[in-house]
PDB file of C-alpha atoms in Angstrom:
ATOM      1  CA  UNK A   1     178.507 205.656-170.170  1.00 48.00           C
ATOM      2  CA  UNK A   2     176.922 203.758-167.255  1.00 50.00           C
ATOM      3  CA  UNK A   3     173.242 204.540-166.735  1.00 53.00           C
ATOM      4  CA  UNK A   4     172.126 205.466-163.234  1.00 52.00           C
ATOM      5  CA  UNK A   5     169.929 202.760-161.773  1.00 55.00           C
ATOM      6  CA  UNK A   6     166.570 203.621-160.244  1.00 52.00           C
ATOM      7  CA  UNK A   7     167.198 202.828-156.595  1.00 51.00           C
ATOM      8  CA  UNK A   8     164.844 203.474-153.705  1.00 61.00           C
ATOM      9  CA  UNK A   9     167.539 204.455-151.211  1.00 80.00           C
ATOM     10  CA  UNK A  10     170.724 206.441-151.688  1.00 91.00           C
ATOM     11  CA  UNK A  11     173.479 205.617-149.200  1.00 95.00           C
ATOM     12  CA  UNK A  12     175.802 208.220-147.701  1.00 95.00           C
ATOM     13  CA  UNK A  13     179.340 207.439-146.516  1.00 95.00           C
ATOM     14  CA  UNK A  14     181.764 209.554-144.528  1.00 92.00           C
ATOM     15  CA  UNK A  15     185.374 210.266-145.528  1.00 78.00           C
ATOM     16  CA  UNK A  16     187.646 211.906-142.969  1.00 71.00           C
ATOM     17  CA  UNK A  17     188.807 214.239-145.760  1.00 62.00           C
ATOM     18  CA  UNK A  18     187.302 213.789-149.204  1.00 66.00           C
ATOM     19  CA  UNK A  19     190.159 215.603-150.959  1.00 57.00           C
ATOM     20  CA  UNK A  20     192.771 213.356-149.329  1.00 55.00           C
ATOM     21  CA  UNK A  21     191.288 209.975-150.204  1.00 47.00           C
ATOM     22  CA  UNK A  22     190.376 210.251-153.846  1.00 48.00           C
ATOM     23  CA  UNK A  23     191.971 211.165-157.143  1.00 53.00           C
ATOM     24  CA  UNK A  24     189.878 213.075-159.663  1.00 58.00           C
ATOM     25  CA  UNK A  25     190.582 213.039-163.427  1.00 55.00           C
ATOM     26  CA  UNK A  26     188.041 214.489-165.900  1.00 67.00           C
ATOM     27  CA  UNK A  27     185.205 214.286-163.406  1.00 80.00           C
ATOM     28  CA  UNK A  28     185.956 210.710-162.413  1.00 85.00           C
ATOM     29  CA  UNK A  29     186.687 209.673-158.851  1.00 85.00           C
ATOM     30  CA  UNK A  30     188.899 206.746-157.838  1.00 87.00           C
ATOM     31  CA  UNK A  31     188.346 205.236-154.397  1.00 88.00           C
ATOM     32  CA  UNK A  32     191.158 202.940-153.302  1.00 88.00           C
ATOM     33  CA  UNK A  33     190.751 203.023-149.544  1.00 87.00           C
ATOM     34  CA  UNK A  34     190.425 199.328-148.617  1.00 92.00           C
ATOM     35  CA  UNK A  35     187.749 199.782-145.957  1.00 92.00           C
ATOM     36  CA  UNK A  36     185.650 202.041-148.176  1.00 91.00           C
ATOM     37  CA  UNK A  37     185.913 199.627-151.099  1.00 93.00           C
ATOM     38  CA  UNK A  38     184.799 196.793-148.812  1.00 94.00           C
ATOM     39  CA  UNK A  39     181.822 198.771-147.484  1.00 93.00           C
ATOM     40  CA  UNK A  40     180.604 199.736-150.939  1.00 94.00           C
ATOM     41  CA  UNK A  41     181.147 196.361-152.591  1.00 93.00           C
ATOM     42  CA  UNK A  42     180.601 193.757-149.878  1.00 93.00           C
ATOM     43  CA  UNK A  43     178.413 195.408-147.231  1.00 94.00           C
ATOM     44  CA  UNK A  44     176.185 197.771-149.223  1.00 93.00           C
ATOM     45  CA  UNK A  45     176.513 195.535-152.307  1.00 94.00           C
ATOM     46  CA  UNK A  46     176.298 198.462-154.708  1.00 95.00           C
ATOM     47  CA  UNK A  47     176.789 197.886-158.417  1.00 95.00           C
ATOM     48  CA  UNK A  48     177.707 199.944-161.507  1.00 95.00           C
ATOM     49  CA  UNK A  49     174.982 202.491-162.123  1.00 95.00           C
ATOM     50  CA  UNK A  50     174.159 202.978-158.445  1.00 96.00           C
ATOM     51  CA  UNK A  51     174.556 206.455-156.998  1.00 95.00           C
ATOM     52  CA  UNK A  52     176.173 207.284-153.677  1.00 93.00           C
ATOM     53  CA  UNK A  53     176.772 210.325-151.468  1.00 95.00           C
ATOM     54  CA  UNK A  54     180.251 210.937-150.046  1.00 94.00           C
ATOM     55  CA  UNK A  55     180.793 213.612-147.404  1.00 93.00           C
ATOM     56  CA  UNK A  56     183.248 215.114-144.968  1.00 91.00           C
ATOM     57  CA  UNK A  57     182.990 218.015-142.516  1.00 87.00           C
ATOM     58  CA  UNK A  58     182.791 220.687-145.223  1.00 87.00           C
ATOM     59  CA  UNK A  59     181.301 219.239-148.410  1.00 88.00           C
ATOM     60  CA  UNK A  60     179.379 216.377-149.938  1.00 91.00           C
ATOM     61  CA  UNK A  61     179.250 214.965-153.437  1.00 90.00           C
ATOM     62  CA  UNK A  62     176.951 212.700-155.398  1.00 92.00           C
ATOM     63  CA  UNK A  63     178.674 210.083-157.520  1.00 91.00           C
ATOM     64  CA  UNK A  64     177.601 207.272-159.836  1.00 95.00           C
ATOM     65  CA  UNK A  65     179.566 204.026-159.686  1.00 96.00           C
ATOM     66  CA  UNK A  66     181.213 203.175-162.994  1.00 95.00           C
ATOM     67  CA  UNK A  67     183.282 200.114-162.113  1.00 94.00           C
ATOM     68  CA  UNK A  68     184.047 198.058-159.021  1.00 93.00           C
ATOM     69  CA  UNK A  69     187.264 196.073-158.718  1.00 92.00           C
ATOM     70  CA  UNK A  70     188.835 194.226-155.812  1.00 89.00           C
ATOM     71  CA  UNK A  71     191.028 197.142-154.730  1.00 91.00           C
ATOM     72  CA  UNK A  72     189.439 200.202-156.303  1.00 93.00           C
ATOM     73  CA  UNK A  73     186.181 201.746-157.404  1.00 92.00           C
ATOM     74  CA  UNK A  74     185.748 204.298-160.179  1.00 92.00           C
ATOM     75  CA  UNK A  75     182.888 206.811-159.946  1.00 90.00           C
ATOM     76  CA  UNK A  76     181.541 209.682-162.016  1.00 91.00           C
ATOM     77  CA  UNK A  77     181.012 212.885-160.045  1.00 89.00           C
ATOM     78  CA  UNK A  78     177.508 214.307-160.585  1.00 89.00           C
ATOM     79  CA  UNK A  79     177.721 217.330-158.276  1.00 86.00           C
ATOM     80  CA  UNK A  80     179.644 218.751-155.326  1.00 85.00           C
ATOM     81  CA  UNK A  81     178.010 220.959-152.692  1.00 87.00           C
ATOM     82  CA  UNK A  82     178.914 222.634-149.427  1.00 89.00           C
ATOM     83  CA  UNK A  83     177.289 221.089-146.377  1.00 91.00           C
ATOM     84  CA  UNK A  84     174.185 222.903-145.183  1.00 91.00           C
ATOM     85  CA  UNK A  85     174.591 224.566-141.786  1.00 91.00           C
ATOM     86  CA  UNK A  86     171.194 224.458-140.081  1.00 92.00           C
ATOM     87  CA  UNK A  87     170.089 227.635-138.314  1.00 91.00           C
ATOM     88  CA  UNK A  88     169.471 228.978-135.745  1.00 92.00           C
ATOM     89  CA  UNK A  89     172.656 227.810-134.043  1.00 94.00           C
ATOM     90  CA  UNK A  90     171.861 225.321-131.265  1.00 95.00           C
ATOM     91  CA  UNK A  91     174.402 224.341-128.621  1.00 97.00           C
ATOM     92  CA  UNK A  92     173.401 221.502-126.308  1.00 97.00           C
ATOM     93  CA  UNK A  93     175.039 221.195-122.907  1.00 97.00           C
ATOM     94  CA  UNK A  94     174.920 217.435-122.408  1.00 97.00           C
ATOM     95  CA  UNK A  95     175.777 215.869-119.020  1.00 96.00           C
ATOM     96  CA  UNK A  96     177.924 212.751-118.762  1.00 95.00           C
ATOM     97  CA  UNK A  97     175.122 210.195-118.741  1.00 94.00           C
ATOM     98  CA  UNK A  98     175.552 206.460-118.356  1.00 93.00           C
ATOM     99  CA  UNK A  99     177.137 204.991-121.453  1.00 93.00           C
ATOM    100  CA  UNK A 100     174.098 203.623-123.325  1.00 94.00           C
ATOM    101  CA  UNK A 101     171.961 206.697-122.648  1.00 94.00           C
ATOM    102  CA  UNK A 102     174.881 208.992-123.462  1.00 96.00           C
ATOM    103  CA  UNK A 103     175.553 207.405-126.845  1.00 96.00           C
ATOM    104  CA  UNK A 104     171.834 207.402-127.676  1.00 96.00           C
ATOM    105  CA  UNK A 105     171.683 211.127-126.893  1.00 96.00           C
ATOM    106  CA  UNK A 106     174.743 211.900-129.040  1.00 97.00           C
ATOM    107  CA  UNK A 107     173.228 209.982-131.967  1.00 97.00           C
ATOM    108  CA  UNK A 108     169.923 211.860-131.626  1.00 96.00           C
ATOM    109  CA  UNK A 109     171.600 215.265-131.476  1.00 97.00           C
ATOM    110  CA  UNK A 110     173.378 214.645-134.784  1.00 96.00           C
ATOM    111  CA  UNK A 111     170.125 213.472-136.385  1.00 95.00           C
ATOM    112  CA  UNK A 112     168.374 216.618-135.159  1.00 95.00           C
ATOM    113  CA  UNK A 113     170.973 218.954-136.596  1.00 95.00           C
ATOM    114  CA  UNK A 114     172.466 220.631-133.525  1.00 96.00           C
ATOM    115  CA  UNK A 115     175.570 222.694-134.217  1.00 97.00           C
ATOM    116  CA  UNK A 116     177.602 222.167-131.045  1.00 97.00           C
ATOM    117  CA  UNK A 117     177.598 219.542-128.292  1.00 98.00           C
ATOM    118  CA  UNK A 118     179.270 220.827-125.148  1.00 97.00           C
ATOM    119  CA  UNK A 119     179.714 218.072-122.582  1.00 97.00           C
ATOM    120  CA  UNK A 120     179.101 219.227-119.023  1.00 96.00           C
ATOM    121  CA  UNK A 121     180.155 217.886-115.640  1.00 95.00           C
ATOM    122  CA  UNK A 122     177.426 218.162-112.973  1.00 94.00           C
ATOM    123  CA  UNK A 123     177.187 217.398-109.264  1.00 92.00           C
ATOM    124  CA  UNK A 124     175.289 214.112-109.661  1.00 88.00           C
ATOM    125  CA  UNK A 125     177.248 212.587-112.539  1.00 87.00           C
ATOM    126  CA  UNK A 126     177.794 208.866-112.040  1.00 82.00           C
ATOM    127  CA  UNK A 127     180.880 208.127-114.106  1.00 88.00           C
ATOM    128  CA  UNK A 128     184.256 209.419-115.241  1.00 90.00           C
ATOM    129  CA  UNK A 129     185.225 210.938-118.580  1.00 93.00           C
ATOM    130  CA  UNK A 130     187.683 208.774-120.540  1.00 93.00           C
ATOM    131  CA  UNK A 131     189.390 211.454-122.591  1.00 94.00           C
ATOM    132  CA  UNK A 132     190.537 210.951-126.164  1.00 94.00           C
ATOM    133  CA  UNK A 133     189.449 207.306-126.242  1.00 95.00           C
ATOM    134  CA  UNK A 134     185.861 208.299-125.502  1.00 95.00           C
ATOM    135  CA  UNK A 135     185.996 211.228-127.926  1.00 94.00           C
ATOM    136  CA  UNK A 136     187.022 208.831-130.690  1.00 95.00           C
ATOM    137  CA  UNK A 137     184.152 206.485-129.901  1.00 96.00           C
ATOM    138  CA  UNK A 138     181.660 209.353-129.874  1.00 97.00           C
ATOM    139  CA  UNK A 139     183.014 210.629-133.187  1.00 95.00           C
ATOM    140  CA  UNK A 140     182.269 207.239-134.751  1.00 95.00           C
ATOM    141  CA  UNK A 141     178.732 207.364-133.342  1.00 97.00           C
ATOM    142  CA  UNK A 142     178.284 210.836-134.819  1.00 97.00           C
ATOM    143  CA  UNK A 143     179.449 209.599-138.219  1.00 96.00           C
ATOM    144  CA  UNK A 144     176.945 206.732-138.125  1.00 96.00           C
ATOM    145  CA  UNK A 145     174.156 209.194-137.267  1.00 97.00           C
ATOM    146  CA  UNK A 146     175.214 211.541-140.073  1.00 96.00           C
ATOM    147  CA  UNK A 147     175.272 208.705-142.608  1.00 96.00           C
ATOM    148  CA  UNK A 148     171.769 207.654-141.577  1.00 95.00           C
ATOM    149  CA  UNK A 149     170.212 211.127-141.326  1.00 94.00           C
ATOM    150  CA  UNK A 150     172.192 212.786-144.134  1.00 94.00           C
ATOM    151  CA  UNK A 151     172.976 215.681-141.817  1.00 94.00           C
ATOM    152  CA  UNK A 152     176.487 216.053-143.209  1.00 93.00           C
ATOM    153  CA  UNK A 153     177.542 219.019-141.052  1.00 92.00           C
ATOM    154  CA  UNK A 154     178.677 217.142-137.945  1.00 94.00           C
ATOM    155  CA  UNK A 155     178.324 219.136-134.732  1.00 96.00           C
ATOM    156  CA  UNK A 156     181.401 220.360-132.936  1.00 96.00           C
ATOM    157  CA  UNK A 157     181.941 218.083-129.930  1.00 97.00           C
ATOM    158  CA  UNK A 158     183.657 219.705-126.929  1.00 96.00           C
ATOM    159  CA  UNK A 159     185.226 217.955-123.944  1.00 96.00           C
ATOM    160  CA  UNK A 160     183.522 218.291-120.550  1.00 96.00           C
ATOM    161  CA  UNK A 161     183.615 221.463-118.490  1.00 96.00           C
ATOM    162  CA  UNK A 162     181.888 222.105-115.191  1.00 96.00           C
ATOM    163  CA  UNK A 163     178.508 223.800-115.198  1.00 95.00           C
ATOM    164  CA  UNK A 164     180.008 226.713-113.274  1.00 95.00           C
ATOM    165  CA  UNK A 165     182.732 227.200-115.927  1.00 96.00           C
ATOM    166  CA  UNK A 166     180.188 227.188-118.726  1.00 96.00           C
ATOM    167  CA  UNK A 167     177.939 229.698-116.992  1.00 95.00           C
ATOM    168  CA  UNK A 168     180.855 232.072-116.469  1.00 93.00           C
ATOM    169  CA  UNK A 169     181.838 231.819-120.152  1.00 91.00           C
ATOM    170  CA  UNK A 170     178.315 232.114-121.570  1.00 90.00           C
ATOM    171  CA  UNK A 171     177.472 235.236-123.554  1.00 86.00           C
ATOM    172  CA  UNK A 172     174.088 236.377-124.834  1.00 82.00           C
ATOM    173  CA  UNK A 173     172.530 233.185-126.190  1.00 87.00           C
ATOM    174  CA  UNK A 174     168.900 232.394-125.393  1.00 92.00           C
ATOM    175  CA  UNK A 175     169.199 229.638-122.783  1.00 95.00           C
ATOM    176  CA  UNK A 176     166.691 226.875-122.040  1.00 96.00           C
ATOM    177  CA  UNK A 177     166.635 224.116-119.419  1.00 96.00           C
ATOM    178  CA  UNK A 178     164.224 221.192-119.754  1.00 94.00           C
ATOM    179  CA  UNK A 179     162.498 220.801-116.386  1.00 92.00           C
ATOM    180  CA  UNK A 180     159.113 219.427-115.296  1.00 89.00           C
ATOM    181  CA  UNK A 181     158.395 222.682-113.389  1.00 89.00           C
ATOM    182  CA  UNK A 182     158.988 224.911-116.414  1.00 91.00           C
ATOM    183  CA  UNK A 183     156.748 226.720-118.866  1.00 93.00           C
ATOM    184  CA  UNK A 184     155.000 224.685-121.618  1.00 92.00           C
ATOM    185  CA  UNK A 185     157.198 223.931-124.612  1.00 90.00           C
ATOM    186  CA  UNK A 186     154.817 225.390-127.198  1.00 88.00           C
ATOM    187  CA  UNK A 187     154.552 228.674-125.296  1.00 90.00           C
ATOM    188  CA  UNK A 188     158.328 228.979-125.100  1.00 88.00           C
ATOM    189  CA  UNK A 189     158.850 227.967-128.736  1.00 86.00           C
ATOM    190  CA  UNK A 190     156.315 230.540-129.951  1.00 86.00           C
ATOM    191  CA  UNK A 191     158.018 233.272-127.927  1.00 86.00           C
ATOM    192  CA  UNK A 192     161.436 232.261-129.282  1.00 83.00           C
ATOM    193  CA  UNK A 193     160.127 232.286-132.853  1.00 82.00           C
ATOM    194  CA  UNK A 194     158.892 235.850-132.428  1.00 82.00           C
ATOM    195  CA  UNK A 195     162.218 236.967-130.959  1.00 83.00           C
ATOM    196  CA  UNK A 196     164.164 235.460-133.896  1.00 82.00           C
ATOM    197  CA  UNK A 197     167.214 234.546-131.800  1.00 83.00           C
ATOM    198  CA  UNK A 198     170.285 233.501-133.760  1.00 90.00           C
ATOM    199  CA  UNK A 199     171.713 231.181-131.110  1.00 93.00           C
ATOM    200  CA  UNK A 200     170.390 228.950-128.350  1.00 94.00           C
ATOM    201  CA  UNK A 201     171.865 226.987-125.470  1.00 96.00           C
ATOM    202  CA  UNK A 202     169.846 223.964-124.361  1.00 96.00           C
ATOM    203  CA  UNK A 203     170.592 222.057-121.157  1.00 96.00           C
ATOM    204  CA  UNK A 204     169.127 218.735-120.098  1.00 94.00           C
ATOM    205  CA  UNK A 205     169.621 217.337-116.603  1.00 92.00           C
ATOM    206  CA  UNK A 206     171.622 214.186-115.801  1.00 92.00           C
ATOM    207  CA  UNK A 207     170.289 211.001-114.227  1.00 90.00           C
ATOM    208  CA  UNK A 208     168.918 212.139-110.884  1.00 87.00           C
ATOM    209  CA  UNK A 209     168.489 215.710-112.160  1.00 91.00           C
ATOM    210  CA  UNK A 210     170.485 218.813-111.272  1.00 94.00           C
ATOM    211  CA  UNK A 211     170.796 219.848-107.653  1.00 94.00           C
ATOM    212  CA  UNK A 212     168.653 222.721-106.397  1.00 95.00           C
ATOM    213  CA  UNK A 213     171.836 224.793-106.095  1.00 96.00           C
ATOM    214  CA  UNK A 214     172.638 224.175-109.775  1.00 96.00           C
ATOM    215  CA  UNK A 215     169.086 225.091-110.778  1.00 95.00           C
ATOM    216  CA  UNK A 216     169.368 228.331-108.828  1.00 95.00           C
ATOM    217  CA  UNK A 217     172.561 229.114-110.737  1.00 95.00           C
ATOM    218  CA  UNK A 218     170.625 228.637-113.976  1.00 95.00           C
ATOM    219  CA  UNK A 219     167.845 230.942-112.802  1.00 95.00           C
ATOM    220  CA  UNK A 220     170.395 233.593-111.852  1.00 93.00           C
ATOM    221  CA  UNK A 221     171.863 233.286-115.360  1.00 93.00           C
ATOM    222  CA  UNK A 222     168.477 233.864-117.030  1.00 92.00           C
ATOM    223  CA  UNK A 223     167.858 230.283-118.147  1.00 95.00           C
ATOM    224  CA  UNK A 224     164.216 229.682-119.092  1.00 94.00           C
ATOM    225  CA  UNK A 225     162.811 226.455-117.617  1.00 96.00           C
ATOM    226  CA  UNK A 226     160.800 224.476-120.188  1.00 94.00           C
ATOM    227  CA  UNK A 227     158.242 221.728-119.507  1.00 93.00           C
ATOM    228  CA  UNK A 228     158.241 219.073-122.254  1.00 92.00           C
ATOM    229  CA  UNK A 229     155.573 216.482-121.369  1.00 89.00           C
ATOM    230  CA  UNK A 230     153.181 215.644-118.490  1.00 87.00           C
ATOM    231  CA  UNK A 231     155.545 212.839-117.508  1.00 87.00           C
ATOM    232  CA  UNK A 232     159.157 212.738-116.351  1.00 86.00           C
ATOM    233  CA  UNK A 233     161.476 211.793-119.213  1.00 89.00           C
ATOM    234  CA  UNK A 234     164.873 210.179-119.104  1.00 91.00           C
ATOM    235  CA  UNK A 235     167.671 212.482-120.226  1.00 90.00           C
ATOM    236  CA  UNK A 236     168.093 210.892-123.651  1.00 92.00           C
ATOM    237  CA  UNK A 237     164.339 211.118-124.261  1.00 92.00           C
ATOM    238  CA  UNK A 238     164.272 214.766-123.213  1.00 92.00           C
ATOM    239  CA  UNK A 239     167.058 215.465-125.702  1.00 92.00           C
ATOM    240  CA  UNK A 240     165.111 213.890-128.569  1.00 93.00           C
ATOM    241  CA  UNK A 241     161.726 215.408-127.686  1.00 93.00           C
ATOM    242  CA  UNK A 242     162.887 218.886-126.724  1.00 92.00           C
ATOM    243  CA  UNK A 243     165.592 219.545-129.285  1.00 93.00           C
ATOM    244  CA  UNK A 244     163.529 217.925-132.054  1.00 92.00           C
ATOM    245  CA  UNK A 245     160.503 220.083-131.291  1.00 90.00           C
ATOM    246  CA  UNK A 246     162.522 223.284-131.058  1.00 89.00           C
ATOM    247  CA  UNK A 247     164.461 222.562-134.243  1.00 89.00           C
ATOM    248  CA  UNK A 248     161.184 221.949-136.090  1.00 87.00           C
ATOM    249  CA  UNK A 249     159.324 224.952-134.669  1.00 84.00           C
ATOM    250  CA  UNK A 250     162.207 227.407-135.021  1.00 81.00           C
TER     251      UNK A 250
END
């Protein structure tokens, strides 16, 4: 039996469907996907005795590498667990930001454990949505964030809808909008903690902010305006600061 090595860092790798890409016999796992074999052997340079986490949308497992060959890797399964769904449920309405800021925001939201990312089209958006091609790219960014953060329950990513459509479809979730004219974050977070809401919607403005008409629509729909810092943040910074603070405090 191969002894587990004492390693300082345990890597996590995503499989599109764990049950479809491995064959299990007597607790042993065979990985023969060429790209996965290359990542484990040549990029991560793992060796027999190293442990590794493998995950998909529903579950994750810890394995110990037994043998590494050119076209396959044999592992011993140590445990299998369902992915942890972080609560309360947080849905972020994310505008279509410029590409670099947009991808940074998506990465941060996965790290912070949001449950749903609903893309939203606003009046001041400065680019077009590129459909399935862009969804695929964002999915890869989400996987990279999940591998780094070990938040294995990837958020549900939804294609863009207009702000008006989303407001019409919204139900009873506690709704927050990050805005420099809002109430202090700590005050709002303390009030939310006392109310013990099960679900939240969080909206951050696009580059150039929402229009005054859009903000009035939010007020009419009972959105609470929340002030994050004494300074004006870029959208991707507001996502990281605001969602991170709320996830920690709630």
